[in-house]
Coordinates of C-alpha atoms in Angstrom, one line a residue:
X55 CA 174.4 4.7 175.3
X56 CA 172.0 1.7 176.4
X57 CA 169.6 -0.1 175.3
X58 CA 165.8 0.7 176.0
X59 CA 164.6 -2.7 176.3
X60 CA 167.6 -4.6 177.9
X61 CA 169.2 -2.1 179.4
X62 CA 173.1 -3.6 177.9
X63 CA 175.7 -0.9 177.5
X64 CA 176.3 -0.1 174.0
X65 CA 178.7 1.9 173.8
X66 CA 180.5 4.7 175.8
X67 CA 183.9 6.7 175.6
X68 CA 185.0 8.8 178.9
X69 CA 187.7 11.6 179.4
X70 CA 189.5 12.1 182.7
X71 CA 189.2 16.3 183.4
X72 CA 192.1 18.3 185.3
X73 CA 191.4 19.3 189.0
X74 CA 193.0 22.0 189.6
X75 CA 194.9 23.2 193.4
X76 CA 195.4 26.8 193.2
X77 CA 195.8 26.7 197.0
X78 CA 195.8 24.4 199.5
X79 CA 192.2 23.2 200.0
X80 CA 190.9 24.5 197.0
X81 CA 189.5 22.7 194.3
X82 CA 188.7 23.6 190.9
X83 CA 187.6 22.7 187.0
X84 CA 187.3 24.7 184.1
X85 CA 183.8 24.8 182.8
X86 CA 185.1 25.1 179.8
X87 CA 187.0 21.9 179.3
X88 CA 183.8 19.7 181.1
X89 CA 181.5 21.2 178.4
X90 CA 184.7 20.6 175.7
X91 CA 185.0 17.1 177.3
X92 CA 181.0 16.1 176.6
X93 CA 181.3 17.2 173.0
X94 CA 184.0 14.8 172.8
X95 CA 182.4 11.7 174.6
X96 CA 179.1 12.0 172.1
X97 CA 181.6 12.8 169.2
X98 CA 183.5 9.6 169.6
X99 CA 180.4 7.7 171.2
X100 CA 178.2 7.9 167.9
X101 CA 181.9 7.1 165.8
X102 CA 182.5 4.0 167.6
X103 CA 178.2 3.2 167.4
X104 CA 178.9 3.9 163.4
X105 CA 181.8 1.6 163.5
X106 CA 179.3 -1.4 165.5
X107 CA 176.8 -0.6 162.4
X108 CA 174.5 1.0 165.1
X109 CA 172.7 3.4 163.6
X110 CA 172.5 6.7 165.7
X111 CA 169.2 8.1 164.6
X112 CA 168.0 5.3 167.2
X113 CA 169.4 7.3 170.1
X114 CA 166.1 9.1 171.3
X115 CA 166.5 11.0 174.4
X116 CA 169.7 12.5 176.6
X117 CA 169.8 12.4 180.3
X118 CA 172.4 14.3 181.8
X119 CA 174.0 13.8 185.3
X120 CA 176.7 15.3 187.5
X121 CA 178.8 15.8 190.6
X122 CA 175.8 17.4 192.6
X123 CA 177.3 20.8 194.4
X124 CA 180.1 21.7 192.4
X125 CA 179.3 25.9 191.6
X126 CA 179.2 27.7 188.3
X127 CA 178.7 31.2 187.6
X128 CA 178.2 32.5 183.8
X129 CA 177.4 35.1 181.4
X130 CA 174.2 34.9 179.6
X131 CA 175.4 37.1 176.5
X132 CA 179.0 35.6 176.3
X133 CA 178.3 32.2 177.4
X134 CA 181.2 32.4 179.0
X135 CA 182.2 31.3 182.5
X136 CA 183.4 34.2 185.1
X137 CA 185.2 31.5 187.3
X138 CA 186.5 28.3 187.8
X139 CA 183.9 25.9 188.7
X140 CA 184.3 25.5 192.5
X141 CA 184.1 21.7 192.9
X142 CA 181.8 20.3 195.9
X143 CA 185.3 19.2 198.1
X144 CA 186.7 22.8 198.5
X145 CA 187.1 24.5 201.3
X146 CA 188.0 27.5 200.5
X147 CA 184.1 28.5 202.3
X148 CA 185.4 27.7 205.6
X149 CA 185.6 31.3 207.1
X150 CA 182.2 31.7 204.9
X151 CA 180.8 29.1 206.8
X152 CA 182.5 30.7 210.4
X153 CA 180.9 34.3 209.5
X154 CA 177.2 32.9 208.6
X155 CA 177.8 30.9 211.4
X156 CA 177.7 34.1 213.6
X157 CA 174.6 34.9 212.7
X158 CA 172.1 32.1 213.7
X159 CA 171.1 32.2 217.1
X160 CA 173.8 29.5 219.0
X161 CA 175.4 28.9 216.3
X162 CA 173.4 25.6 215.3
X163 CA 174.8 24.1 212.0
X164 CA 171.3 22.6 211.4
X165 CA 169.1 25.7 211.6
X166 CA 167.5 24.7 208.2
X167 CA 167.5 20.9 208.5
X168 CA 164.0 21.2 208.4
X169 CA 163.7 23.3 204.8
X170 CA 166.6 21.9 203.1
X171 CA 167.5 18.6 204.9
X172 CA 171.3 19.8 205.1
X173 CA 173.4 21.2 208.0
X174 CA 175.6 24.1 206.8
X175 CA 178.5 23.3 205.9
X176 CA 181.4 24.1 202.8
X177 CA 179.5 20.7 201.3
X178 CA 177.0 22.8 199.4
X179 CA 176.3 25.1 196.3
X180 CA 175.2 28.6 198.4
X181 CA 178.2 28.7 200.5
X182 CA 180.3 28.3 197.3
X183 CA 178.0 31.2 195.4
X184 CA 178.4 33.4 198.4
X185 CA 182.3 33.1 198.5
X186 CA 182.3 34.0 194.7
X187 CA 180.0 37.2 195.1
X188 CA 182.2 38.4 198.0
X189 CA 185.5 37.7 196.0
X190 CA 185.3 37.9 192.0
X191 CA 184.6 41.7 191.0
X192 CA 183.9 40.5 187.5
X193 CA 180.7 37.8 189.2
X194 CA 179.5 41.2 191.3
X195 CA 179.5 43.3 188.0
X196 CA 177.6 40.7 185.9
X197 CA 174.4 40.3 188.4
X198 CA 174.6 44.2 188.9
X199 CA 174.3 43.9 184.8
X200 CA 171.5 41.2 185.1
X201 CA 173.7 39.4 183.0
X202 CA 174.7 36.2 185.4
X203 CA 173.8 33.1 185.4
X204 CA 174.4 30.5 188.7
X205 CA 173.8 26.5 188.0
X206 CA 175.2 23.4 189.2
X207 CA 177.0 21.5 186.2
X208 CA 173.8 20.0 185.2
X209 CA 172.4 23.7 184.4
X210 CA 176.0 24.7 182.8
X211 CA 175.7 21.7 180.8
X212 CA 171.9 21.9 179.8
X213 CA 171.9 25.5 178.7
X214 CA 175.3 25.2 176.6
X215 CA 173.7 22.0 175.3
X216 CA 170.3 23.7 174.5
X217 CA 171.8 27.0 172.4
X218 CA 173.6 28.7 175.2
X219 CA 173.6 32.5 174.6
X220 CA 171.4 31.9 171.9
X221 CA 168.4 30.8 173.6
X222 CA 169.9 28.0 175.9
X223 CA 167.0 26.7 178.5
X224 CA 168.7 27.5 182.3
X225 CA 167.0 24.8 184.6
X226 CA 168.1 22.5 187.1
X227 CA 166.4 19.5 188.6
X228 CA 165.0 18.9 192.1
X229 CA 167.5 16.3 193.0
X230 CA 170.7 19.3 192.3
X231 CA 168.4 22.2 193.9
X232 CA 168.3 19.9 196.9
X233 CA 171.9 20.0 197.0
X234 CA 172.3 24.1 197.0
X235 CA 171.0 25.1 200.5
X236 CA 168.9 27.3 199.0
X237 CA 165.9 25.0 197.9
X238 CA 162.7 23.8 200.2
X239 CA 162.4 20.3 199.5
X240 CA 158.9 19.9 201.0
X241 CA 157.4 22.7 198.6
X242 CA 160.2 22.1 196.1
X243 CA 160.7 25.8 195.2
X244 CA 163.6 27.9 195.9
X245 CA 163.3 29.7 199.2
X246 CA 163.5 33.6 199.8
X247 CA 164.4 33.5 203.2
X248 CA 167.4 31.2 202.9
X249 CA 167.9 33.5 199.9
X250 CA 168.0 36.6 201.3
X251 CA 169.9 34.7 204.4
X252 CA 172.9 34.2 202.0
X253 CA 172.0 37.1 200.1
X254 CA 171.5 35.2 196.8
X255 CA 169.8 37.5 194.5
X256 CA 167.3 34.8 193.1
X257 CA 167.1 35.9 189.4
X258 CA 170.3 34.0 188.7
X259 CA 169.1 31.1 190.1
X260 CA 168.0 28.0 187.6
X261 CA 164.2 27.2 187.2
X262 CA 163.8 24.0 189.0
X263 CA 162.3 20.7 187.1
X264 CA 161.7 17.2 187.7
X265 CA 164.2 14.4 186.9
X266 CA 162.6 13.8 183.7
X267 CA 161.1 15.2 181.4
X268 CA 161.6 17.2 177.9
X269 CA 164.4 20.5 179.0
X270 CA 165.0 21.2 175.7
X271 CA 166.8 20.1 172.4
X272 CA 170.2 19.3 171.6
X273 CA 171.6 21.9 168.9
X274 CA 174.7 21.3 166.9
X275 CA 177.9 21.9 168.7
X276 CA 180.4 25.1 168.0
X277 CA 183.5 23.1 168.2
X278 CA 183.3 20.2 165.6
X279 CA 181.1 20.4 162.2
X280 CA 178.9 17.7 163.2
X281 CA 176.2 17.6 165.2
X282 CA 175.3 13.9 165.7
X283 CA 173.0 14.4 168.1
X284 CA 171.0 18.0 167.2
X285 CA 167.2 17.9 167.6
X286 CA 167.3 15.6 170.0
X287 CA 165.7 15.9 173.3
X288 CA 167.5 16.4 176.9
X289 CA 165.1 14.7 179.0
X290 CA 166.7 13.1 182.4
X291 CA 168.6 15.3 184.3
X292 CA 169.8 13.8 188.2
X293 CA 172.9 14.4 190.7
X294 CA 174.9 11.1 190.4
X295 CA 174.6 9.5 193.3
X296 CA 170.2 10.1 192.9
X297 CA 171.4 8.5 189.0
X298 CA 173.1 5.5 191.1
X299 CA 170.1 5.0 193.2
X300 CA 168.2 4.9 190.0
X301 CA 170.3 2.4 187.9
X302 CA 170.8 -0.1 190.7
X303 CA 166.7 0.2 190.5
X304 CA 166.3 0.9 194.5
X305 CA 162.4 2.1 194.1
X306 CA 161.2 0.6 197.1
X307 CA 161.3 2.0 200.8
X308 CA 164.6 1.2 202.6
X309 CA 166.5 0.0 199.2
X310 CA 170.0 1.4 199.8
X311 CA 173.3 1.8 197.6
X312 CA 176.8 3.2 197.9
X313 CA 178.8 4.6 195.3
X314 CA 182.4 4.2 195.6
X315 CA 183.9 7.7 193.3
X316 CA 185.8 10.6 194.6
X317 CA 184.1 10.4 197.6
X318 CA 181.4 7.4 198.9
X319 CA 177.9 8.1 198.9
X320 CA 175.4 6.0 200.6
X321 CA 171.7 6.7 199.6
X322 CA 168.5 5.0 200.9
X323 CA 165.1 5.3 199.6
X324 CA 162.6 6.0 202.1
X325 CA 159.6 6.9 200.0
X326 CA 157.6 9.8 199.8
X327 CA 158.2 11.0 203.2
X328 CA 161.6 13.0 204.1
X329 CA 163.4 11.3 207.2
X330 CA 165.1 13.6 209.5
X331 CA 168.4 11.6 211.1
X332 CA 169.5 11.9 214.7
X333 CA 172.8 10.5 213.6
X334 CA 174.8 12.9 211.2
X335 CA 172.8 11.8 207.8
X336 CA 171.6 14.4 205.5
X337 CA 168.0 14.4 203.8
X338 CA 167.8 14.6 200.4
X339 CA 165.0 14.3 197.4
X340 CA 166.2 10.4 195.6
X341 CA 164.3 11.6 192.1
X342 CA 161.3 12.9 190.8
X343 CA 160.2 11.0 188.0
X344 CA 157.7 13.9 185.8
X345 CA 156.2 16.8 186.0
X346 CA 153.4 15.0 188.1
X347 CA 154.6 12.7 189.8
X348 CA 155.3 12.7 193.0
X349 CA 158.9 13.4 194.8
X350 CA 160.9 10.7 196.4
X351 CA 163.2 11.3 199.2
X352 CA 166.3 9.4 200.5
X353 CA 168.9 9.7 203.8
X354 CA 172.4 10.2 202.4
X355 CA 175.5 9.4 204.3
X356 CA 178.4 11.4 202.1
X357 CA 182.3 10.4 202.4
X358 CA 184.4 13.7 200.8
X359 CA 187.4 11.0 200.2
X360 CA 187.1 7.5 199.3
X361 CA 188.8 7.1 195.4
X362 CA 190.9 10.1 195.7
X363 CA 192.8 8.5 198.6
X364 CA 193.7 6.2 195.6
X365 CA 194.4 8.6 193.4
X366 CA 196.8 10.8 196.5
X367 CA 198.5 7.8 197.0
X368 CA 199.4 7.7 193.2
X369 CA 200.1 11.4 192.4
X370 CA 200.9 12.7 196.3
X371 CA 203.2 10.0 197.5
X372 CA 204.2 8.3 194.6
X373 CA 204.1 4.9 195.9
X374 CA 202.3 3.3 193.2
X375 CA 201.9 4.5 189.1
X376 CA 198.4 3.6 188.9
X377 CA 195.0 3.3 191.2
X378 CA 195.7 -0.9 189.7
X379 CA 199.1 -0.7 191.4
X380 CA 197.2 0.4 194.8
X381 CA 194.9 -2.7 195.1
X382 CA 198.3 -4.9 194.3
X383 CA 200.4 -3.3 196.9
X384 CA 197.9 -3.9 199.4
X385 CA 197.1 -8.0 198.1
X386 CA 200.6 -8.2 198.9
X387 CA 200.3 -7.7 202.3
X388 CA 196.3 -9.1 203.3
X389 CA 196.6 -6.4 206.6
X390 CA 197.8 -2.6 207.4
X391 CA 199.3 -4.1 210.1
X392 CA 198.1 -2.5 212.7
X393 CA 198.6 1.0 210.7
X394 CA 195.3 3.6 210.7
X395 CA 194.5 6.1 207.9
X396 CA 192.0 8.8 208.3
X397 CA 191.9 10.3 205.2
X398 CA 190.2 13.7 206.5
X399 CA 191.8 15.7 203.7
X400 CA 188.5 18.0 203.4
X401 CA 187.6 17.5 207.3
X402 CA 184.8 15.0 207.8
X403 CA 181.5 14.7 206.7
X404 CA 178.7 12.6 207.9
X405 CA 178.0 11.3 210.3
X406 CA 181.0 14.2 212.0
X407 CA 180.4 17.2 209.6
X408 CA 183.7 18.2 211.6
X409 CA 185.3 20.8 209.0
X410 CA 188.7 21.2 211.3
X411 CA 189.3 17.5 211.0
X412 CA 192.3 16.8 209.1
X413 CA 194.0 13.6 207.5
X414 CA 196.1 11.4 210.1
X415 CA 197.8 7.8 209.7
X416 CA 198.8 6.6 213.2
X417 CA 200.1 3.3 214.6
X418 CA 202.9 3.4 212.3
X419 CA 206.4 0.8 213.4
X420 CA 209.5 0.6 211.7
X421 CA 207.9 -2.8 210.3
X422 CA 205.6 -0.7 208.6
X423 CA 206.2 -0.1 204.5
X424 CA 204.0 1.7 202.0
X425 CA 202.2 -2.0 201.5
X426 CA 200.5 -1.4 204.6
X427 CA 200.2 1.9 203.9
X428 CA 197.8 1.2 201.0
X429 CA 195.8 -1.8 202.4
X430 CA 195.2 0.6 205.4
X431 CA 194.0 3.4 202.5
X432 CA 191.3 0.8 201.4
X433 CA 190.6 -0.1 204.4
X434 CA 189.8 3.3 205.6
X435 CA 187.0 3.4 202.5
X436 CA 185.4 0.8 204.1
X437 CA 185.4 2.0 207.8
X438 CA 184.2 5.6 206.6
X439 CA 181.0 3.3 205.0
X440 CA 180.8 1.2 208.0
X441 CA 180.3 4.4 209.8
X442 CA 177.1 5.4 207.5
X443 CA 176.0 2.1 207.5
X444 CA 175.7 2.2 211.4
X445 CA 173.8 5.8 211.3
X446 CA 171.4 4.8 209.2
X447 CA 170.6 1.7 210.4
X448 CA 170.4 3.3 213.6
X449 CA 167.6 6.1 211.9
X450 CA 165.7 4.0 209.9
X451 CA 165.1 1.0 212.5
X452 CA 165.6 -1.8 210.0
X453 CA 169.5 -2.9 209.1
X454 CA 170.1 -3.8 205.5
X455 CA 170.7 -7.4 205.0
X456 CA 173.1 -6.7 202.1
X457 CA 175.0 -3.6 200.4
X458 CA 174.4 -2.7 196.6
X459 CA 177.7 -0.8 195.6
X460 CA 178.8 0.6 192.0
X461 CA 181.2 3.0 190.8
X462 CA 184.6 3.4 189.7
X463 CA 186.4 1.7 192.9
X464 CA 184.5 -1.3 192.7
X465 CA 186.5 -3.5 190.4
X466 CA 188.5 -3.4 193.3
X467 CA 188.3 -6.8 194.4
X468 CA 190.1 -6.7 197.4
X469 CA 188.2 -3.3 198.6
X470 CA 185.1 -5.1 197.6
X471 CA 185.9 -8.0 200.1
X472 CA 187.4 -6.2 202.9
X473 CA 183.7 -4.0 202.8
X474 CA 181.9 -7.4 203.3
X475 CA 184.5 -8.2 206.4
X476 CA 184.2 -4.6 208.0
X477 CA 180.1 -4.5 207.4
X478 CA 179.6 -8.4 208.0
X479 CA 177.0 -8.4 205.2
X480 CA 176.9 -9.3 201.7
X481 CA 178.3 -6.7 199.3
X482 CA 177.0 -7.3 195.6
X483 CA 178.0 -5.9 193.0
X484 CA 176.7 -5.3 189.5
X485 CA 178.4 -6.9 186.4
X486 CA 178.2 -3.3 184.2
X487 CA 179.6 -0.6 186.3
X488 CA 178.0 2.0 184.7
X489 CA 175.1 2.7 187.4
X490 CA 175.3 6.5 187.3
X491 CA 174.8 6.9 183.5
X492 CA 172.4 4.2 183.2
X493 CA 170.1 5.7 185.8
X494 CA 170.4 9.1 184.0
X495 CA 169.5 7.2 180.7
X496 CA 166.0 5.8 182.4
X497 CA 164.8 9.1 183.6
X498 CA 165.7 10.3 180.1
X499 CA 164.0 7.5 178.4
X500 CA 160.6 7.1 180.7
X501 CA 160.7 11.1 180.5
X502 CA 156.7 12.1 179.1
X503 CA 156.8 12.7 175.1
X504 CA 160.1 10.3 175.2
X505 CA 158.4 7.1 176.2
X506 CA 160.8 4.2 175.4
X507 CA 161.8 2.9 178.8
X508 CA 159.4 1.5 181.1
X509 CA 160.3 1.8 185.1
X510 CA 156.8 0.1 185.9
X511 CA 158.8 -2.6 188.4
X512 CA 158.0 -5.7 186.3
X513 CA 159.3 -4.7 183.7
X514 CA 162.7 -3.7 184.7
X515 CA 165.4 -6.0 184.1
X516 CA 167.4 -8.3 186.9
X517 CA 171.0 -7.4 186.2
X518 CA 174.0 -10.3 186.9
X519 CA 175.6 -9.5 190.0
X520 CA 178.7 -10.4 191.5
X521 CA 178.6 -11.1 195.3
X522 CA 181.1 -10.9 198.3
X523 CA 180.5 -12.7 201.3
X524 CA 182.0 -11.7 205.0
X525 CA 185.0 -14.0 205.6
X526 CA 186.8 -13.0 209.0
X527 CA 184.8 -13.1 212.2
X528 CA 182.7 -10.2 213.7
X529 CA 184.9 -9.8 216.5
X530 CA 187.9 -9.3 215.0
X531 CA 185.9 -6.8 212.8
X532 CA 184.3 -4.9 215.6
X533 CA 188.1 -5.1 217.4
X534 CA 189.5 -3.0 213.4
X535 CA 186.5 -1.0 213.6
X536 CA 187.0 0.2 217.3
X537 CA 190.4 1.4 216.3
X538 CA 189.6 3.2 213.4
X539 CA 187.0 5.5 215.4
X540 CA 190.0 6.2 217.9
X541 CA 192.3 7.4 215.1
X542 CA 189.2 9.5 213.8
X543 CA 189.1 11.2 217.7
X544 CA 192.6 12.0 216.7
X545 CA 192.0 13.8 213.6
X546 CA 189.2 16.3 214.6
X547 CA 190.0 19.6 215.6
X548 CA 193.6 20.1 214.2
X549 CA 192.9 23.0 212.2
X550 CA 191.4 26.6 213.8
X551 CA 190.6 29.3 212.0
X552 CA 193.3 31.5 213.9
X553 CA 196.0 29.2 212.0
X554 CA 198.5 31.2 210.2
X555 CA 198.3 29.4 207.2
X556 CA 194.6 29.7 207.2
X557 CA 193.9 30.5 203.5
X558 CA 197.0 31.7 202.7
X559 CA 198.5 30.5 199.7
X560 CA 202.2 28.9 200.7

């Protein structure tokens, strides 16, 4: 919860939800226990807000944001989920991909980089929808029955929020629809011939909005007695890393930021004109702010794994009990020694979008010990962003003089410093953390009918920053970086689809 006027953090509460591996390269969440999980966080929010004498009639308007191509599929008179949510890094889509693949003359991967600003790839939300109609009877039955629904986790979230089965609004915003596949972002409307290309029927599909403005009201939630929050208005809805762009206020042409989460997403604004890249960058629509106003667009550079290198290190290997632990290991040691870690656990994305990529580390010695092991895992973070940084510097002519990050990773210090050494820039760093949900709170707030937060430029609010200047020289940079891009050669190509394990469960 933030203020309006200043913008400070309130108050907040978080809860960390499962992932769950039900095969090797699958990824999955329970719908369920994210919706259970938001109850929760407003439940305990508005306690602790009683608790600083804050009254909670003063909260006004929700926004709502999300990990952008993560795939749901409900029913509309149960309210029910039919699946698991498939979550944007799985790839179980890969022979999906292979057999669409087949049908597009040559096989080009960017045959609708012109509609939807994405090549095709396991990334997004119609590969995802297309593996679950071919595989989950019970998902076939209910659009037979008329009776599914399809949404990012913003739509799940908004309809269950709204009344659900009982008259639950099912909308999406153009910032998630640009993530699908299936969504023109020049005439921002779902389109029928990439519909009827995956065979999406498109009466399950979300009616699409801007990023802010009134969806519908909060009612009172099933699971507890109270409902703090009922009657008031969801009225901000963006994909996090469009909610990033927003909070660390990038409104101006060629204003960029990277969010360092699961994966590392670098966004920057180019306006109101879509930019196409030659280098591996995807386009995508930055925000919409109203009904009427006009569509922004941004070049994305996406890294599948930057924090959940951190967290595989923790729960995979075991070398460390906490992410905390990580960042110490590696202080210990100041280098990886020489050791390279390509951390391709989901292939590559940009600037590669090399699905049969797969994780390496390489230029390991006797000397080396799991210190190295982790500094090199940060590092890696970096180098994947140093890679972006290149492409898009490269596609939109004029370098960025310094890097605005946020998200979880960056109390990192030490990551936070090596990215200044590996870019040679500044790297700065906002004193509140919370980008994401502040950018989802000013679409909510400056949302028509809402009213209370201004995003007119002069009067947003400079926020303290924290900065980190480069410290080694470039050459010995450029020498690190060279390396890494050899130890990324080495990763591509190690999986085929003829692989016996292919899919199969071990």
């Amino acid at each position: 919860v933030f203020n309006a006027e200043t913008a400070e953090l309130l108050s907040h509460h978080q809860v960390e939800i499962k992932q769950k591996f039900p095969r090797e390269g699958w990824v999955e969440q329970d719908p369920m226990e994210i919706l259970n999980s938001v109850y929760e966080c407003v439940e305990r929010t508005c306690e602790k807000m009683n608790e600083l004498n804050i009254d909670i009639a003063n909260i006004r308007a929700i926004g709502v944001t999300n990990q952008r191509e993560t795939t749901v599929v409900w029913d509309k008179t149960t309210g029910e989920p039919l699946y698991n949510a498939i979550v944007w890094l799985d790839l179980r889509t890969q022979s999906t991909v292979e057999r669409l693949l087949k049908r597009i003359p040559g096989r080009n991967k960017t045959f609708s980089k012109f509609k939807t600003g994405l090549p095709l790839s396991t990334y997004f939300s119609a590969v995802k929808l297309r593996w679950l109609l071919d595989n989950v009877e019970e998902i076939r039955k209910a659009v037979e029955d008329g009776r599914a629904m399809f949404g990012t986790i913003d739509s799940w979230l908004i309809w269950s929020l709204t009344g659900g089965k009982n008259g639950g609004i099912h909308c999406t915003d153009v910032t998630n629809a640009s993530r699908t596949m299936l969504f023109n972002i020049h005439s921002l409307e779902w389109d029928p011939d990439l519909c009827k290309f995956f065979d999406i029927p498109m009466e399950i599909l979300p009616n699409v909005r801007s990023s802010s403005e009134i969806y519908g009201l909060m009612v009172c939630f099933p699971v507890c007695e109270s409902g703090a929050l009922t009657g008031v208005p969801i009225s901000g809805c963006l994909g996090d890393q469009h909610a990033a762009l927003v909070g660390q206020m990038c409104f101006q042409d060629g204003q960029a930021k990277n969010t360092y989460g699961t994966g590392c997403f670098l966004l920057c604004n180019t306006g109101q004109k879509s930019v196409f890249s030659e280098h591996g960058l995807i386009t995508t629509i930055a925000y919409k702010m109203g009904k009427d106003k006009p569509a922004f667009y941004a070049l994305e550079g996406s890294v599948a794994i930057a924090g959940a290198v951190v967290r595989w290190l923790r729960d995979n290997l075991g070398i460390a009990k906490t992410s905390q632990e990580v960042e110490k290991l590696a202080a210990e040691v100041g280098t990886s020694y020489g050791c390279y870690f390509v951390p391709a656990f989901s292939g590559l994305y940009a600037p590669y979008w090399e699905p049969s990529a797969r994780g390496i580390i390489c230029g390991l010695t006797q000397f080396t010990n799991k210190n190295h092991i982790a500094f090199a895992a940060l590092e890696a973070v970096c180098f994947q962003t140093r890679e972006i940084l290149d492409a898009m510097n490269k596609d939109c002519g004029i370098p960025l003089s310094q890097l605005q990050v946020d998200g979880g990773m960056t109390n990192n210090k030490i990551l936070m410093q090596l990215q200044s050494d590996i870019l040679c820039i500044p790297v700065v760093k906002p004193s509140m953390p919370e980008t994401t949900a502040l950018g989802a709170a000013m679409a909510a707030g400056a949302a028509e009918g809402v009213g209370v937060w201004s995003l007119n430029p002069g009067d947003l609010t400079a926020v303290t920053c924290e900065r980190f200047e480069p410290q080694i020289n470039p050459e010995e940079s450029e020498y690190r970086y060279a390396r890494w891009k050899k130890a990324v050669m080495k990763s591509m190509e190690w999986e085929t689809s003829d692989s016996p394990s292919n899919g199969k469960p071990k």
